[in-house]
Short mmCIF file of C-alpha atoms and ligand atoms in Angstrom, two decimals:
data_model
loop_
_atom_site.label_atom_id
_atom_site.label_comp_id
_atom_site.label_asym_id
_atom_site.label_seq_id
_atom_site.Cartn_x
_atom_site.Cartn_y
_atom_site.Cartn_z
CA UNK A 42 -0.78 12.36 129.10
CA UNK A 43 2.22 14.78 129.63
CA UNK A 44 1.54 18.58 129.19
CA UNK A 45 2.11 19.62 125.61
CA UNK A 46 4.96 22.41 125.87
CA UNK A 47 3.84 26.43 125.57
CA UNK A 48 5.93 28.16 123.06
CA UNK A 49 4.37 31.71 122.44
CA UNK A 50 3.50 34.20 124.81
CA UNK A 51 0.55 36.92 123.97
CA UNK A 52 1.14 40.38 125.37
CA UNK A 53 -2.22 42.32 124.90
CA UNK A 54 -0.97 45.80 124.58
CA UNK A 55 -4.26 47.79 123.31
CA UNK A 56 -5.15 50.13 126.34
CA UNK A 57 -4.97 53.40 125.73
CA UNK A 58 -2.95 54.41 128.82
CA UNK A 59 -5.37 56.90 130.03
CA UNK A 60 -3.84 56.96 133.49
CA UNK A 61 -0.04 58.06 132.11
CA UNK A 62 -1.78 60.82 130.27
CA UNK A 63 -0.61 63.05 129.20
CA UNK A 64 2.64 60.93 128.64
CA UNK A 65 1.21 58.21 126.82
CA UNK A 66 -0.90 60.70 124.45
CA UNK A 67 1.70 59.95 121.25
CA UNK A 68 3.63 57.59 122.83
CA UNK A 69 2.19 53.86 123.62
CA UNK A 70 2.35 53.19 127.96
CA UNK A 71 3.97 50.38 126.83
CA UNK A 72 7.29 51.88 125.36
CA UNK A 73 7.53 54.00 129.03
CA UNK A 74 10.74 53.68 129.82
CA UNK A 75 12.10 51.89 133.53
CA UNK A 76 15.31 53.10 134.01
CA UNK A 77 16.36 52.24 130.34
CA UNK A 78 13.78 49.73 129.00
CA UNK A 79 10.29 50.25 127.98
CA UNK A 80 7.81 48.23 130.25
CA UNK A 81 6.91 45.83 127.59
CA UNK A 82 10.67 44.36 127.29
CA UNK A 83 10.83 43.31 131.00
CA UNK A 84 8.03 41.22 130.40
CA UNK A 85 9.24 39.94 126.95
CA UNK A 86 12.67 38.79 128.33
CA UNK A 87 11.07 37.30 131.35
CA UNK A 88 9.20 35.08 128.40
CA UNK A 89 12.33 34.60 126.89
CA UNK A 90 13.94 33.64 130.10
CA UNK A 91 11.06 31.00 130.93
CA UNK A 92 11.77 29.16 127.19
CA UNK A 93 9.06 31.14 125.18
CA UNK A 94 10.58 32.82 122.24
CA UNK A 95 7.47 33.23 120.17
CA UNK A 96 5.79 36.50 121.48
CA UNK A 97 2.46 37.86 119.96
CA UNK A 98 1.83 41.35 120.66
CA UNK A 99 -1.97 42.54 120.69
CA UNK A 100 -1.76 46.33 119.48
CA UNK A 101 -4.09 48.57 118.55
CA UNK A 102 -3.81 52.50 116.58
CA UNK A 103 -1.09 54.81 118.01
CA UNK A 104 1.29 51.61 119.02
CA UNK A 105 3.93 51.52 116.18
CA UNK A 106 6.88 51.94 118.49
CA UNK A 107 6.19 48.72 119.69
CA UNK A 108 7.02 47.27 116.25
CA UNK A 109 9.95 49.47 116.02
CA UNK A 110 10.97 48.53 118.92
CA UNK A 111 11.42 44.66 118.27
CA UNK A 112 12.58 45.30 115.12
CA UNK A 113 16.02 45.77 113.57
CA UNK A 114 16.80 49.33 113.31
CA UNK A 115 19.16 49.51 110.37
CA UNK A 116 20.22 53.50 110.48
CA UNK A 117 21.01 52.67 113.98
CA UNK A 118 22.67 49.68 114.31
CA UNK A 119 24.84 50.87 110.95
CA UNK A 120 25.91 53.95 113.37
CA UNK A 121 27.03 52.51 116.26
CA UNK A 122 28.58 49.67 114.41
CA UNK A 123 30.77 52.23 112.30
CA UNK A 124 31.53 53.90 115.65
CA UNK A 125 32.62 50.94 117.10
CA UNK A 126 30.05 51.45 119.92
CA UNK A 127 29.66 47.34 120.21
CA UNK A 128 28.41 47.40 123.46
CA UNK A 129 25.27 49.44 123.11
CA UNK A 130 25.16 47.43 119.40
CA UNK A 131 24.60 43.99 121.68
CA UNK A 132 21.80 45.57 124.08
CA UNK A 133 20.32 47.48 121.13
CA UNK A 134 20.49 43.83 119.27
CA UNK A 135 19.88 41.50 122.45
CA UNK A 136 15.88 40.93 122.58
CA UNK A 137 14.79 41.20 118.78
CA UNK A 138 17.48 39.08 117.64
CA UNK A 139 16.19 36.27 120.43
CA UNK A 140 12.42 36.29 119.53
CA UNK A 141 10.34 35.78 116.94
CA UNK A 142 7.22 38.48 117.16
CA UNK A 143 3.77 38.67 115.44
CA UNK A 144 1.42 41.38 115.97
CA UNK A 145 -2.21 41.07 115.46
CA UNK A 146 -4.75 44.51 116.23
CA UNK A 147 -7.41 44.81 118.82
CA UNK A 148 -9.71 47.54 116.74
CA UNK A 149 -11.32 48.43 119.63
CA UNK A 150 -10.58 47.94 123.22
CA UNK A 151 -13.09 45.64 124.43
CA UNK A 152 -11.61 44.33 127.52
CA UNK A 153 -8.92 41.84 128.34
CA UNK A 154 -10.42 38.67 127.45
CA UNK A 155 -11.56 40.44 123.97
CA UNK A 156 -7.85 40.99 123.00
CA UNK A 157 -6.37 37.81 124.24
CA UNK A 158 -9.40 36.19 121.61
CA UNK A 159 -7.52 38.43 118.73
CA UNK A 160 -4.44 35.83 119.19
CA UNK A 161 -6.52 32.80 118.55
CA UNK A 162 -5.02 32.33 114.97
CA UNK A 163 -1.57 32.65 116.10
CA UNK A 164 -1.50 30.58 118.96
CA UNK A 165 -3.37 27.91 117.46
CA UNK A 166 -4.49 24.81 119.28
CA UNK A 167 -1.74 24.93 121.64
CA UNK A 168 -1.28 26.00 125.19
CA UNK A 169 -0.01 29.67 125.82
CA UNK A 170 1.13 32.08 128.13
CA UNK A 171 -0.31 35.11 128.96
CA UNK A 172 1.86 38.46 129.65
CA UNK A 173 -0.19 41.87 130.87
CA UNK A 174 2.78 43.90 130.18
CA UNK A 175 1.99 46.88 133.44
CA UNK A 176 2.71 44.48 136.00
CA UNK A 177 6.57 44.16 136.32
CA UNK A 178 7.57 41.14 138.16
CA UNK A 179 11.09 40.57 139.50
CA UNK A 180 12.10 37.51 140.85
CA UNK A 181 14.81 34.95 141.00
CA UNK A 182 13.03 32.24 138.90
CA UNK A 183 10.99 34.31 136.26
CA UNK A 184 7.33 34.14 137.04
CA UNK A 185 5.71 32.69 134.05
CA UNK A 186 8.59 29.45 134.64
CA UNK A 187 7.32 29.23 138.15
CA UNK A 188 3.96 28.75 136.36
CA UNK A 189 5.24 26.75 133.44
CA UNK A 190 5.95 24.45 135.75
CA UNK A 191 2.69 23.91 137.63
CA UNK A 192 1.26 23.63 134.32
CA UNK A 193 3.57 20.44 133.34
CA UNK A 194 2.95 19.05 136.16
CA UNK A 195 -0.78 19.52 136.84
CA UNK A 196 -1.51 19.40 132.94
CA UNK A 197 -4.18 22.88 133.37
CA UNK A 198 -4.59 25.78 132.99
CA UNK A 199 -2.02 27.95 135.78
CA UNK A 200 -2.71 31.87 137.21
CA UNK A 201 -0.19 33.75 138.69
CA UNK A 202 -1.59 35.49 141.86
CA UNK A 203 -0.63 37.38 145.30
CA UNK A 204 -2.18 38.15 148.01
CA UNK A 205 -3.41 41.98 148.48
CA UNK A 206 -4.99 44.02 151.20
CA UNK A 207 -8.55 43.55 151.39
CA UNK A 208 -9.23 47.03 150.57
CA UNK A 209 -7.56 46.91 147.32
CA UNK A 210 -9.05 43.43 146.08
CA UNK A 211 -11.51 45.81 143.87
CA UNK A 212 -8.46 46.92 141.19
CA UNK A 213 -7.77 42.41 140.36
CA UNK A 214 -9.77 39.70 139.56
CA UNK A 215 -10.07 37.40 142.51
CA UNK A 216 -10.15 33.48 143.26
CA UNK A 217 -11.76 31.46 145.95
CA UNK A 218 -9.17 28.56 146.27
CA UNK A 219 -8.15 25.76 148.39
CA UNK A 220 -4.37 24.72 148.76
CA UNK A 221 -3.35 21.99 146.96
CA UNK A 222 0.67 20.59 147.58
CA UNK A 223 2.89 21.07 145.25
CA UNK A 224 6.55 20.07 145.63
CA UNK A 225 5.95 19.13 149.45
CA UNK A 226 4.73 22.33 150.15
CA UNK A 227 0.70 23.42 150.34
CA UNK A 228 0.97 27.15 150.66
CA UNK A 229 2.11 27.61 147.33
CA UNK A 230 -0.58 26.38 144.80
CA UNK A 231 -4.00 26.24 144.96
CA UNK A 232 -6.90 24.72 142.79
CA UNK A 233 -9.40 27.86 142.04
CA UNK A 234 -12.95 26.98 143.17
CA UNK A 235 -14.79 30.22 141.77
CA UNK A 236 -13.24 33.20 140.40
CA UNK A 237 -14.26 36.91 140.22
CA UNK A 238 -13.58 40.24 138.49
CA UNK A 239 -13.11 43.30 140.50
CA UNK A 240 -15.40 42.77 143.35
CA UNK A 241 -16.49 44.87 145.95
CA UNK A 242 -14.21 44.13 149.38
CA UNK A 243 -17.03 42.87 151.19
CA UNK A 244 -18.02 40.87 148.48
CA UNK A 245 -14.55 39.01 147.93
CA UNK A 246 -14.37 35.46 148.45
CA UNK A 247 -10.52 36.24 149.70
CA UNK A 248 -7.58 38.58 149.38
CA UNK A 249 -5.51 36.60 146.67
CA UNK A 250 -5.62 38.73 143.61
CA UNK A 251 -4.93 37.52 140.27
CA UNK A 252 -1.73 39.07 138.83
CA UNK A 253 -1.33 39.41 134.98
CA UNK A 254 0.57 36.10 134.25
CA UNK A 255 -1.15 32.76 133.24
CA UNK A 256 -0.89 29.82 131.48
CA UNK A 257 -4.11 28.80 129.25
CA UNK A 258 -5.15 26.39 126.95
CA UNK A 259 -6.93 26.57 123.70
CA UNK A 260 -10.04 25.76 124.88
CA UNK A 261 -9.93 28.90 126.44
CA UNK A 262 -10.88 31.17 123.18
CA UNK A 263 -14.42 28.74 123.43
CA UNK A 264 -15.06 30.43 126.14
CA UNK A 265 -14.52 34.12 125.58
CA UNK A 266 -16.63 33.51 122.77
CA UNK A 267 -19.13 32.94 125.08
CA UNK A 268 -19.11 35.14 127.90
CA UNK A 269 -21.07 38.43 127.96
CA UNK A 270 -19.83 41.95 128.89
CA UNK A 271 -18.93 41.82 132.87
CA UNK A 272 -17.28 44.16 134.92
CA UNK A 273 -16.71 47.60 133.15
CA UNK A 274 -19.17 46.67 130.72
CA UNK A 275 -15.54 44.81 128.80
CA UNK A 276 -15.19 41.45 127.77
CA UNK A 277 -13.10 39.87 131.21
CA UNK A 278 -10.89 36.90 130.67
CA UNK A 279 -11.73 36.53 134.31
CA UNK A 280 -15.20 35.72 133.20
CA UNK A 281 -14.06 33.19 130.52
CA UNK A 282 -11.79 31.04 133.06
CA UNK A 283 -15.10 30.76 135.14
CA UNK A 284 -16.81 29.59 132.10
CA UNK A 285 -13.70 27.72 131.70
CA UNK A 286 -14.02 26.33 135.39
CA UNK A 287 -17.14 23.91 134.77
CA UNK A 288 -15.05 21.80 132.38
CA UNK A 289 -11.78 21.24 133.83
CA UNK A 290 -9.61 22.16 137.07
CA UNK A 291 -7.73 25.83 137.06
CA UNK A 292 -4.66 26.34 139.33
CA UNK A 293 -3.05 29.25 140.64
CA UNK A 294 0.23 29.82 141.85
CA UNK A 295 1.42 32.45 145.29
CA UNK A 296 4.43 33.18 142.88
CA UNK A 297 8.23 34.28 144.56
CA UNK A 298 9.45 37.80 143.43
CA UNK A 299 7.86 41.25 143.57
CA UNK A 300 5.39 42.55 141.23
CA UNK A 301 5.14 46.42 140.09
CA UNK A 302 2.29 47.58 138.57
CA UNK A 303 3.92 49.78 136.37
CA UNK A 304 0.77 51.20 134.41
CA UNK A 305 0.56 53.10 138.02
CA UNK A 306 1.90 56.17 138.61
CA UNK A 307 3.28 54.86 142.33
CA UNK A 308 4.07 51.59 141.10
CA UNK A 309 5.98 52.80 137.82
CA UNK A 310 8.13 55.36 140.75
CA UNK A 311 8.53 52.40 142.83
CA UNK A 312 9.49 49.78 140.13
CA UNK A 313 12.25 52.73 138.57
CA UNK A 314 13.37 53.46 142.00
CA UNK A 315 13.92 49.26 143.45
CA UNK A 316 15.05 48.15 139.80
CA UNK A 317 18.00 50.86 139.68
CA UNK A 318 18.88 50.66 142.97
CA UNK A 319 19.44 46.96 141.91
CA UNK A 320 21.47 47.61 138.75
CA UNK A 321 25.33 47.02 138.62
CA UNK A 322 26.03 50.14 137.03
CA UNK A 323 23.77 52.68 138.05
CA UNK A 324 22.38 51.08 141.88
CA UNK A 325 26.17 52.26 144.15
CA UNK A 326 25.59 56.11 142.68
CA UNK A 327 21.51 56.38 143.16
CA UNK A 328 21.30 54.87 146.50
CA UNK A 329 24.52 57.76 147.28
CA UNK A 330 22.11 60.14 145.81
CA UNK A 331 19.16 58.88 147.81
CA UNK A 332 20.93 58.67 150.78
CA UNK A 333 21.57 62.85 150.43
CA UNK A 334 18.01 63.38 150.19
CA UNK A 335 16.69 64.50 153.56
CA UNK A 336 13.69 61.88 153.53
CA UNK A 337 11.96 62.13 157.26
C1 G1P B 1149 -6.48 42.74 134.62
C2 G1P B 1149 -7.36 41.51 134.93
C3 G1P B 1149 -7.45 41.31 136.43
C4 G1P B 1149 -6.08 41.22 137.05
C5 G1P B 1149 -5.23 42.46 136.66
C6 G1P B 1149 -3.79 42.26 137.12
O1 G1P B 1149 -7.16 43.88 135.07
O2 G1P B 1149 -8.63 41.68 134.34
O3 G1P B 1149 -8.18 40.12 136.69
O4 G1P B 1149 -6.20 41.14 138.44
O5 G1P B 1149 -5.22 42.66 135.24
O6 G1P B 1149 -2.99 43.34 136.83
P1 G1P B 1149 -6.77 45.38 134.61
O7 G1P B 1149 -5.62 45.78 135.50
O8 G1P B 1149 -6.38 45.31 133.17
O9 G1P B 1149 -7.99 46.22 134.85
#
């Protein structure tokens, strides 16, 4: 049977951004801005880019400018169409017109697999993507297609995941995997054998790290039903795709293109600093400007 197609995309988008404080105190992480988009947008236009248009946005209190954000903005739009400012009218216009967004609240944040279970009703029996909005990924062929298409052709569920130092394996969830070929190549995709949340280094059954794309199916919300409090005493999707694991085969895919974790204060520097330097009209001026600084 051929993979049925996934149309929406949720973004949980709850957390309470404790590590941009005290940036984020009245403003949601979310809506930081890199270079001149808020976090969330990269990840909603990499959606959009993969074929997803529908985009469901867990939120919680305090995360209004989200909403505002993907919605039309009449006061401004009105202004710089009577000022004939047409070009910032198209960028100001370019995502919201595009998708179709639904919001649903996480009252309380419970943990990852917790919020993603607040989307059930919206996604309906259907596969989905998954988007965690901090990690920033930039690459030719937008990451969740890359995993869209391991998902048509393996018909299951896909993770998106890189390999990390050893060290650092404690910050992601982790999979013990063998490679599997994919498109003549077998150091690309691999069918998970176990997976784990946060474990200590010495405990980790490798050093690929699971990065905050995937590619689920409805059966899925079964099993976050199920699963009891893990690591951090929070619900862990992690946890649910092991649950998950003893029914059907999981995949996961050593995606192409680098990923920022922008909810960290490095990462968010290094994602502003790579993704302007990149940029038509800004990336010929800052890399003058870095140049002058008198780095040893
Ligand atoms: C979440 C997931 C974790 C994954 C990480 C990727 O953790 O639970 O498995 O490795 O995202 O960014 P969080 O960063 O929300 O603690």
């Amino acid at each position: 049977m051929s993979a049925a197609k996934v149309r929406k995309a949720v973004f949980p988008a709850a957390g309470l951004g404790t590590r941009f404080l005290p940036a984020t105190k009245a403003q949601p992480k979310e809506m930081l801005p890199v270079v001149d988009k808020p976090i969330i947008q990269y990840g909603v236009e990499e959606a959009l880019h993969s074929g997803i248009r529908n985009i469901v946005i867990v939120t919680g209190r305090g995360k209004s400018a989200i909403e505002d954000h993907f919605d039309v903005s009449f006061e401004l739009e009105h202004h710089l169409e009577s000022r004939h400012k047409l070009e910032l009218l198209a960028k100001v216009r370019q995502v919201s017109d595009l998708i179709d967004v639904s919001y649903v609240r996480q009252k309380e944040a419970l943990g990852l697999g917790h919020a993603v279970n607040r989307a059930q009703e919206l996604v309906g029996q259907e596969p989905f993507a998954v988007v965690l909005p901090d990690d920033v990924i930039d690459a030719e062929t937008p990451c969740l297609r890359q995993l869209m298409d391991v998902y048509e052709f393996f018909n299951a569920p896909v993770l998106a995941v890189m390999e990390v130092p050893k060290e650092s394996i404690s910050s992601y969830g982790c999979i013990d995997a063998e490679p599997v070929s994919y498109n003549g190549s077998r150091n690309k995709v691999y069918r998970i054998r176990d997976l784990v949340e946060k474990p200590k280094p010495s405990e980790a059954p490798s050093n690929l790290a699971i990065i905050g794309r995937y590619i689920l199916t409805p059966d899925i919300f079964e099993c976050i039903g199920k699963v009891q409090p893990g690591a951090g005493g929070e619900i862990q999707l992690t946890d649910a795709l092991r649950l998950q694991l003893r029914s059907r085969p999981i995949y996961a895919v050593k995606f192409e293109g680098k990923r920022y974790d922008a909810g960290d204060k490095l990462g968010f520097l290094q994602a502003t600093v790579e993704l302007a330097l990149k940029r038509e009209d800004l990336g010929a001026a800052f890399r003058e400007y870095l140049k002058g600084l008198n780095l040893r």
